[in-house]
mmCIF file of C-alpha atoms in Angstrom:
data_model
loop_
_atom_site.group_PDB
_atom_site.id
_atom_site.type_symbol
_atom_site.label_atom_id
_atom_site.label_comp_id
_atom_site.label_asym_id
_atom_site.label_seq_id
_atom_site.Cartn_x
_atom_site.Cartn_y
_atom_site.Cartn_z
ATOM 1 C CA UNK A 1 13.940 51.384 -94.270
ATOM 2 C CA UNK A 2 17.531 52.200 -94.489
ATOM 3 C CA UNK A 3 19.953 51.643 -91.366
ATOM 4 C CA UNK A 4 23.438 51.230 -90.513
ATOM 5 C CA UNK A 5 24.786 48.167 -88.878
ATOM 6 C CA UNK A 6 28.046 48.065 -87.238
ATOM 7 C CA UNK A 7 30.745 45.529 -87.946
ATOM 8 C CA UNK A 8 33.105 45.700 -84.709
ATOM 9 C CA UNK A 9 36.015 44.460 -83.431
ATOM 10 C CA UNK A 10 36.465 44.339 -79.859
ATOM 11 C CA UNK A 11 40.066 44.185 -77.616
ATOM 12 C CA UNK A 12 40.302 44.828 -73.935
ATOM 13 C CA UNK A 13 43.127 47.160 -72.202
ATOM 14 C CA UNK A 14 44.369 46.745 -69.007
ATOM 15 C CA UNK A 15 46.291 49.608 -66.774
ATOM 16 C CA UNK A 16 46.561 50.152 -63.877
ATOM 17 C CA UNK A 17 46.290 54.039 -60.777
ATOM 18 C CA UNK A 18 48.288 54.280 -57.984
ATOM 19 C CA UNK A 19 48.093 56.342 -54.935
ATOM 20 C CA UNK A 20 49.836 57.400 -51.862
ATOM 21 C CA UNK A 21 49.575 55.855 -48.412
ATOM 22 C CA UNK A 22 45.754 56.701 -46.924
ATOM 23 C CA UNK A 23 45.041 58.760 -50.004
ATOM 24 C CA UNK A 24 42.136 58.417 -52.892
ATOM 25 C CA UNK A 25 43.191 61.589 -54.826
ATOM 26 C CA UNK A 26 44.421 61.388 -58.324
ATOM 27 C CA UNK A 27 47.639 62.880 -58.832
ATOM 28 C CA UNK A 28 48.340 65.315 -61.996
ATOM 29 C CA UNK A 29 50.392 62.377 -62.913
ATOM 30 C CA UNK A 30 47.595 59.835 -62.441
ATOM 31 C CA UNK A 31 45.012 61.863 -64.320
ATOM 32 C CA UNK A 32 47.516 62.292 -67.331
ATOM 33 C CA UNK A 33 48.123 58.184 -67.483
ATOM 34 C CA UNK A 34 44.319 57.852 -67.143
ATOM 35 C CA UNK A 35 43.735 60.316 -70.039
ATOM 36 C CA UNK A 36 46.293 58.146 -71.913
ATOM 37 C CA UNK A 37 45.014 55.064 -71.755
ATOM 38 C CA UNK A 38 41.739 56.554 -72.500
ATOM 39 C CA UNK A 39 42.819 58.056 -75.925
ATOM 40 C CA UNK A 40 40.693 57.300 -79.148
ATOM 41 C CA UNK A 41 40.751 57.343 -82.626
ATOM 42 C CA UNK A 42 36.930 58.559 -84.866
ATOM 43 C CA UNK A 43 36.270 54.987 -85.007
ATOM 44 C CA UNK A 44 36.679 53.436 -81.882
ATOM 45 C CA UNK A 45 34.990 53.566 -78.336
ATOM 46 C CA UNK A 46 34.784 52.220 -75.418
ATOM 47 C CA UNK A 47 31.858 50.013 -74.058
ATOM 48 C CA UNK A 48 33.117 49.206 -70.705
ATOM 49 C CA UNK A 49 35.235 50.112 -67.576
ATOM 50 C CA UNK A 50 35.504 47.831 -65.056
ATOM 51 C CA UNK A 51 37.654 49.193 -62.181
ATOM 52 C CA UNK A 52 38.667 47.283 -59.162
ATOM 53 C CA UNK A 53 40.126 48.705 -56.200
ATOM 54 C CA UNK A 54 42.993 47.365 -53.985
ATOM 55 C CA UNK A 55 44.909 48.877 -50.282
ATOM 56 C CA UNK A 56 48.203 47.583 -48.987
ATOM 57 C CA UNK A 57 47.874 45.807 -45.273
ATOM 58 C CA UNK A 58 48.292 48.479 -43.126
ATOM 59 C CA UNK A 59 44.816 49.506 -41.234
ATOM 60 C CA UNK A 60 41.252 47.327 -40.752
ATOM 61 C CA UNK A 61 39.654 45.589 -43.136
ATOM 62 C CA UNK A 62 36.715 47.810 -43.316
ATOM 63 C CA UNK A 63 38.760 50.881 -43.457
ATOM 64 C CA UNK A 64 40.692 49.113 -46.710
ATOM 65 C CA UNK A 65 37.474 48.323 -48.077
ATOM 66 C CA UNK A 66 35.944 51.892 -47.693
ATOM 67 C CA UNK A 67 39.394 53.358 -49.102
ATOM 68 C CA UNK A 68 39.097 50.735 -51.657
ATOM 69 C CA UNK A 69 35.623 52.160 -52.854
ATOM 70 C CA UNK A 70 37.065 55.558 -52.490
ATOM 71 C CA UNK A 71 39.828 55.015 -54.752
ATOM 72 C CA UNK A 72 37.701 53.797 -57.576
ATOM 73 C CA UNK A 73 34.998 56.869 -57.448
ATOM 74 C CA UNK A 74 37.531 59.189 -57.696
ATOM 75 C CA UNK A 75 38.671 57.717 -61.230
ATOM 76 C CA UNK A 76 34.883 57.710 -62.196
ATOM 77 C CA UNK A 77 34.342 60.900 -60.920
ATOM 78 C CA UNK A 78 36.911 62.463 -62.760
ATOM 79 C CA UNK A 79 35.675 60.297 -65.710
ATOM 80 C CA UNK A 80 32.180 61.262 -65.684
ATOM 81 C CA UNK A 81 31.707 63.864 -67.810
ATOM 82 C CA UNK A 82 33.112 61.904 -70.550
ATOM 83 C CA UNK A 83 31.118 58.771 -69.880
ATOM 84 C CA UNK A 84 28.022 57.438 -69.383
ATOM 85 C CA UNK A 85 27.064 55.848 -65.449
ATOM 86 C CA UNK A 86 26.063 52.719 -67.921
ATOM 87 C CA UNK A 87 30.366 52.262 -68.769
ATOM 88 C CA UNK A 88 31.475 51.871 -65.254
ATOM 89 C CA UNK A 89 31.406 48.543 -63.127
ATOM 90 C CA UNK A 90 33.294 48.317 -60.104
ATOM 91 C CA UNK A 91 34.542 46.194 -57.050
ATOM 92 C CA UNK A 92 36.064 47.205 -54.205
ATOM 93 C CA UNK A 93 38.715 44.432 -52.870
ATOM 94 C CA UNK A 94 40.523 46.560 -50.265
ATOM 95 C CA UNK A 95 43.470 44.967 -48.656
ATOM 96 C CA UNK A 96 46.294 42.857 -50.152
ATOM 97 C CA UNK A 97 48.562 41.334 -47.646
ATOM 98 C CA UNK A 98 52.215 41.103 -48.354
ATOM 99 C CA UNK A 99 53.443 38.151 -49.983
ATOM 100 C CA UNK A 100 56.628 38.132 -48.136
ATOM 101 C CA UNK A 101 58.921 40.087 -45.817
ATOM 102 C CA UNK A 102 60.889 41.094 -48.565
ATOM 103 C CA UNK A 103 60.838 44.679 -50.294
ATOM 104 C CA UNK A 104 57.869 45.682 -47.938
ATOM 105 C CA UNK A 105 57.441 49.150 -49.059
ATOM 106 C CA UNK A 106 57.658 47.891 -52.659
ATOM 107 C CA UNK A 107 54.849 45.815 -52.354
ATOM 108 C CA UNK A 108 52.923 48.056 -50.252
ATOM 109 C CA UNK A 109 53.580 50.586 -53.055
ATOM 110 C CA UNK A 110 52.223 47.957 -55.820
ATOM 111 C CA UNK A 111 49.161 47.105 -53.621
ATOM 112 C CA UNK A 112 47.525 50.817 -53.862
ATOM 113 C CA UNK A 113 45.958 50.955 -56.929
ATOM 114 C CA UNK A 114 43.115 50.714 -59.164
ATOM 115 C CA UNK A 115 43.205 48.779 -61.204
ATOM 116 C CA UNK A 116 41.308 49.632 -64.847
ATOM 117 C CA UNK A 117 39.819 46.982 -67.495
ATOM 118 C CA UNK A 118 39.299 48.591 -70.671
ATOM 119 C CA UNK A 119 36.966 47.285 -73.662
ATOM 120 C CA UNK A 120 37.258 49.090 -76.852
ATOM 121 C CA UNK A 121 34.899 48.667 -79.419
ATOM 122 C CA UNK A 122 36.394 49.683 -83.293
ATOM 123 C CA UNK A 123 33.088 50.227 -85.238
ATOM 124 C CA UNK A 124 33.045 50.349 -89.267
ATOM 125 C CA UNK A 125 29.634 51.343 -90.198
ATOM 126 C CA UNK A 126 28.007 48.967 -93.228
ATOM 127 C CA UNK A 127 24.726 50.049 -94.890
ATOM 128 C CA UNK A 128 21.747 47.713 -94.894
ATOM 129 C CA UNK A 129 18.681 47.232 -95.075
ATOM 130 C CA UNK A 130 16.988 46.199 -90.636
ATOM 131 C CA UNK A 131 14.045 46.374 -89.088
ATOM 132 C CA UNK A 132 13.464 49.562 -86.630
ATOM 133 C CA UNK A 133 14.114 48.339 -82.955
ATOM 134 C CA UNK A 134 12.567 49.364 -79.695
ATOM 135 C CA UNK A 135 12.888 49.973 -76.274
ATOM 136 C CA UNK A 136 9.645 50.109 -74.804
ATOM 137 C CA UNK A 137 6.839 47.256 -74.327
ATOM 138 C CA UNK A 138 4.600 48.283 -76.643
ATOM 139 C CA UNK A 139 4.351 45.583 -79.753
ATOM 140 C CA UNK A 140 6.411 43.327 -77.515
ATOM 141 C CA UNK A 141 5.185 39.533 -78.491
ATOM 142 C CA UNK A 142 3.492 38.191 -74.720
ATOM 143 C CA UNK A 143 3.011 34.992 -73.272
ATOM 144 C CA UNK A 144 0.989 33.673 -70.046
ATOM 145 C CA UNK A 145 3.604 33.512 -67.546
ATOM 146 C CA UNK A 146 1.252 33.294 -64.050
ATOM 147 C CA UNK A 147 -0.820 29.918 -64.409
ATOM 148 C CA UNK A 148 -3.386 29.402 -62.554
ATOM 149 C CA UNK A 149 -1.618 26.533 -60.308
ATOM 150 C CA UNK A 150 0.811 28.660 -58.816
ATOM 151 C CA UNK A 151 0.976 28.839 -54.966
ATOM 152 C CA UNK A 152 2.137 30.807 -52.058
ATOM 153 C CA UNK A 153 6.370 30.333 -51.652
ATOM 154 C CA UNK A 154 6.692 29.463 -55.682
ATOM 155 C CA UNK A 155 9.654 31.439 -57.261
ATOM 156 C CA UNK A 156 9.882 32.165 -60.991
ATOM 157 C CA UNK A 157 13.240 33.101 -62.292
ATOM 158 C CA UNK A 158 13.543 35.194 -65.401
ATOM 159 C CA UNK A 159 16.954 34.908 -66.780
ATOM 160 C CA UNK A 160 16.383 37.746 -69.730
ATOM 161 C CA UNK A 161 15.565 40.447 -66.903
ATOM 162 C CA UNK A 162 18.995 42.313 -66.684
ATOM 163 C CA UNK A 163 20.560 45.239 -65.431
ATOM 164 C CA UNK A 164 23.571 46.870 -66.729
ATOM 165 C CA UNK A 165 26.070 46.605 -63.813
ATOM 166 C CA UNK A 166 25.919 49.167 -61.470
ATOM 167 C CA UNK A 167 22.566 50.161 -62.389
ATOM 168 C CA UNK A 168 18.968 49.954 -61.726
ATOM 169 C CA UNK A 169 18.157 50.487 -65.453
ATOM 170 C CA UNK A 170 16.905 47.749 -67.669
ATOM 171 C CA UNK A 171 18.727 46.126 -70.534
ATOM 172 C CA UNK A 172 16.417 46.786 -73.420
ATOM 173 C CA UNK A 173 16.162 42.939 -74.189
ATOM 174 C CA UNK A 174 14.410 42.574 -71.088
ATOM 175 C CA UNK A 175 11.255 44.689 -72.556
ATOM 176 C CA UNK A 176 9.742 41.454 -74.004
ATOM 177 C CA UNK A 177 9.743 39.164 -71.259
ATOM 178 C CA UNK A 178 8.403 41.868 -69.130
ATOM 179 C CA UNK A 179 5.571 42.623 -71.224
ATOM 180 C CA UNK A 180 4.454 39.335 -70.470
ATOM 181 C CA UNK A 181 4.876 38.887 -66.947
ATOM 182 C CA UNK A 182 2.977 42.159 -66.836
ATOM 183 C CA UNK A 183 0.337 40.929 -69.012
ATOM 184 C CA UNK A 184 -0.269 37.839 -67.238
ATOM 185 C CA UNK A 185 -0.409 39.665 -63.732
ATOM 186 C CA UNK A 186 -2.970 42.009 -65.037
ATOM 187 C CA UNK A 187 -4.942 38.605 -66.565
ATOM 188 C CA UNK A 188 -4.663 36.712 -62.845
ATOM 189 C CA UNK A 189 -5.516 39.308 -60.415
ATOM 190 C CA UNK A 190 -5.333 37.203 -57.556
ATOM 191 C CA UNK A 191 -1.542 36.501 -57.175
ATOM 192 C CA UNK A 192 0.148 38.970 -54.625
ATOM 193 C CA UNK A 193 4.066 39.180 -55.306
ATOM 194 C CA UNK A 194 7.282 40.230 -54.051
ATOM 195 C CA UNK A 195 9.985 41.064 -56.637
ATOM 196 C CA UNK A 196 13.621 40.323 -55.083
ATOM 197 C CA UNK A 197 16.204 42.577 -56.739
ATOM 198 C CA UNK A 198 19.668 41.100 -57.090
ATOM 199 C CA UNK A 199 23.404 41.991 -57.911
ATOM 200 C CA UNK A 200 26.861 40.713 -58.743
ATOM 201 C CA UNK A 201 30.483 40.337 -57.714
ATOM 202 C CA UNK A 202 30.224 42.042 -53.962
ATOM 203 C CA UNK A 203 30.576 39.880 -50.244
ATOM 204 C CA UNK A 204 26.825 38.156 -49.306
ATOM 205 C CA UNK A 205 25.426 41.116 -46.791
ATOM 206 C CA UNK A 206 27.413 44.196 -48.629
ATOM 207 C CA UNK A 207 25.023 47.206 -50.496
ATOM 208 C CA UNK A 208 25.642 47.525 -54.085
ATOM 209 C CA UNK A 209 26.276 51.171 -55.289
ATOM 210 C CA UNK A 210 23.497 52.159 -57.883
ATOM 211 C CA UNK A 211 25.192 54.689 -60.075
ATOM 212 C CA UNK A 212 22.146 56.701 -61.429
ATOM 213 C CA UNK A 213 21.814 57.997 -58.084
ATOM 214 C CA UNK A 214 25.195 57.573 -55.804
ATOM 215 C CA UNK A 215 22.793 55.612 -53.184
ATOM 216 C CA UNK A 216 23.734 52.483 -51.725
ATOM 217 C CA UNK A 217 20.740 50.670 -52.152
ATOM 218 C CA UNK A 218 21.034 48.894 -55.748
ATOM 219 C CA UNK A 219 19.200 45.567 -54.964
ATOM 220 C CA UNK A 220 16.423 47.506 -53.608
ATOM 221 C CA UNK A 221 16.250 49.835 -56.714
ATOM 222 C CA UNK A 222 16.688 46.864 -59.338
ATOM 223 C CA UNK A 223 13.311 45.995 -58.026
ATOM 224 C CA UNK A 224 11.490 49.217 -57.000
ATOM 225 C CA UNK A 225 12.355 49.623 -60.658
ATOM 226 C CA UNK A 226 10.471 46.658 -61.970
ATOM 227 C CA UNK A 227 7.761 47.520 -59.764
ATOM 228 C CA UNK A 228 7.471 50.951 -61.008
ATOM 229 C CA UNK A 229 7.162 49.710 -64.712
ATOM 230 C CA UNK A 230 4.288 47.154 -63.399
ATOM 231 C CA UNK A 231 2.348 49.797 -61.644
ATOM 232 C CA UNK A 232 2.661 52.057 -65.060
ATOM 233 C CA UNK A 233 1.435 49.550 -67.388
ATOM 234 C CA UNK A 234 -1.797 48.488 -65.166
ATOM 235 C CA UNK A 235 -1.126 46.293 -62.126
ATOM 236 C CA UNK A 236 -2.436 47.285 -59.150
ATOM 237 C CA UNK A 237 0.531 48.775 -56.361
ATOM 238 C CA UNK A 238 -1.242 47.086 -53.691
ATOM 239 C CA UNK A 239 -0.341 43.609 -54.934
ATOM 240 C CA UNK A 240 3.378 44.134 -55.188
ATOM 241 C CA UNK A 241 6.254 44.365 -52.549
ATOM 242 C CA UNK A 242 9.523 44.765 -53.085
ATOM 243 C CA UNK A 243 12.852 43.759 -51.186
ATOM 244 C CA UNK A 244 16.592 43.945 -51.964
ATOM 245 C CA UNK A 245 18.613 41.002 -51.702
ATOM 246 C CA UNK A 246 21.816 42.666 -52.249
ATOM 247 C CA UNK A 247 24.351 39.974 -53.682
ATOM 248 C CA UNK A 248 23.379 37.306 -51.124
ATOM 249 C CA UNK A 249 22.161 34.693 -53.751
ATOM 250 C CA UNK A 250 24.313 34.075 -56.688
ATOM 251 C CA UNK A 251 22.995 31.996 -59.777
ATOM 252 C CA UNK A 252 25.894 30.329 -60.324
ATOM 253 C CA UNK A 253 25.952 31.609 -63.968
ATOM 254 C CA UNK A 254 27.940 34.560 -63.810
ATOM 255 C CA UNK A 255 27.802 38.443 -63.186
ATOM 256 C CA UNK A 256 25.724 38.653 -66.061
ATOM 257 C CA UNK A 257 22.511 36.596 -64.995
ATOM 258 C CA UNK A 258 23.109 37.359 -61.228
ATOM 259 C CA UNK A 259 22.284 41.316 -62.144
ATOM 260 C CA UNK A 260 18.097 40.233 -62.287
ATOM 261 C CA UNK A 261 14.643 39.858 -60.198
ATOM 262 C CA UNK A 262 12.591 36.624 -59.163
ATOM 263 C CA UNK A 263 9.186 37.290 -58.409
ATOM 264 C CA UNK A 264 7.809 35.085 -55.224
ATOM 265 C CA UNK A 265 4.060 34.362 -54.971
ATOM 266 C CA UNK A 266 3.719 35.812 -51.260
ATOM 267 C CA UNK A 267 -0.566 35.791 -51.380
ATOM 268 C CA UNK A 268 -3.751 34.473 -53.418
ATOM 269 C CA UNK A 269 -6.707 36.807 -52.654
ATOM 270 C CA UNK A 270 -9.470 34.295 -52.050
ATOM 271 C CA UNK A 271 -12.221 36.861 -53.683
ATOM 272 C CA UNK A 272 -10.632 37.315 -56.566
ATOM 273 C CA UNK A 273 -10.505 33.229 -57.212
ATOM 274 C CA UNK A 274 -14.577 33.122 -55.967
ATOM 275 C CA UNK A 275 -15.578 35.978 -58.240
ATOM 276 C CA UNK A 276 -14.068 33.962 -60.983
ATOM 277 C CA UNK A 277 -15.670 30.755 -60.024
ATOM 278 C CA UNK A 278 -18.902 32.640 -60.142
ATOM 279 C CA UNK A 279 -18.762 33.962 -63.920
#
């Protein structure tokens, strides 16, 4: 069939919001430089904001942090209605310390901000003849992930099931790979798993944001998601558990690949393995 693909060039922006002492309001003045930088032509969008949020050194750390986080949700609140929840990624740095004793309030001025990374996308559209893609599992080529050797404590690592950032929601190049790890389950009933949910760029111990629902629980919904899909496509609920593992082991690879699940084999149900031994 006919399609359009989409020959784009791709620049990043970077600007920067600044607020008053102890404040996360936007200004009249702050929304109008936002709305600025934001301005687009017919053929360009944008795929990505990534905001990071800073506080000068007055007050405690956690207080900075929280003011931090503040600072950046009101920029995406105010953004929302233009946006998707899928275009926003955020960290919250909190407090700068002064790099010297000079020009104090100037620095402490500089330090509370927002700072905004834009990426543009400029799309010109190019007739052509593609195939029809997907999002969902069915047609999705499988392969036997769960082999019979596995044992209690083994981890498997899946480094095509991602997240966008901030969200629980599946990338749809992860549809393949879990067609097949949901195959195989349903092929060796007797492994018992717990699906870890992970995320990027925060502290070890700190609760990721999931913004599809404003909850601070991300980890845990990255693999309450997975489990959900499971439990739709045939796997029994009482085999799976689920546990968030906020940002506490990193990959090593980058944001991208730390945004997944591991599955752990956590139990082997012994009738399952007899009844097999029997046919």
């Amino acid at each position: 069939m006919i399609s359009i693909s989409i020959a784009a060039q791709t620049t990043t922006k970077k600007t920067s919001v600044y607020f008053e002492t102890d404040q996360f309001i936007l200004s009249l003045e702050s929304k109008a430089s936002i709305d600025q930088a934001l301005a687009l032509d017919s053929v360009t969008s944008i795929t990505n904001i990534f905001l990071t949020g800073y506080c000068d050194d007055r007050g405690s750390i956690s207080y900075n942090k929280t003011l931090a986080s503040r600072r950046i949700w009101s920029i995406i609140d105010y953004l929302k209605p233009q946006y998707n929840y899928s275009t926003f990624s955020e960290v919250a740095i909190g407090e700068v310390p002064l790099v010297n004793l000079k020009n104090i309030n100037q620095q402490r001025k500089n330090n509370r901000r927002v700072d905004l990374e834009i990426t543009y996308e400029r799309k010109l559209p190019i007739p052509e003849i593609s195939a029809v893609s997907t999002d969902t599992l069915t047609g999705a080529a499988s392969y036997d992930i769960f082999k019979d050797s596995l044992k209690i404590g083994d981890k498997l690592v899946f480094n095509n099931v991602i997240f966008y950032p901030g969200r629980h929601k599946l990338r749809p190049s992860s549809f393949p790979v879990m067609d097949s790890i949901i195959n195989s389950l349903l092929l060796h009933k007797k492994y018992e798993i717990e699906i870890q949910g992970h995320i990027c760029c925060l502290a070890p111990g700190i609760y990721g944001r999931d913004m599809d629902t404003g909850l601070w629980n991300l980890s845990q919904a990255r693999a309450d998601q997975v489990k959900q899909l499971m439990v739709k496509y045939g796997v029994a609920a009482d085999r799976l558990t689920t546990v968030g593992k906020q940002s506490n082991f990193k990959t090593g690879k980058g944001d991208y690949y730390d945004r997944r699940v591991e599955i752990h084999i956590t139990g082997i149900r012994e009738e399952v393995v007899e009844k097999k031994k029997q046919n």
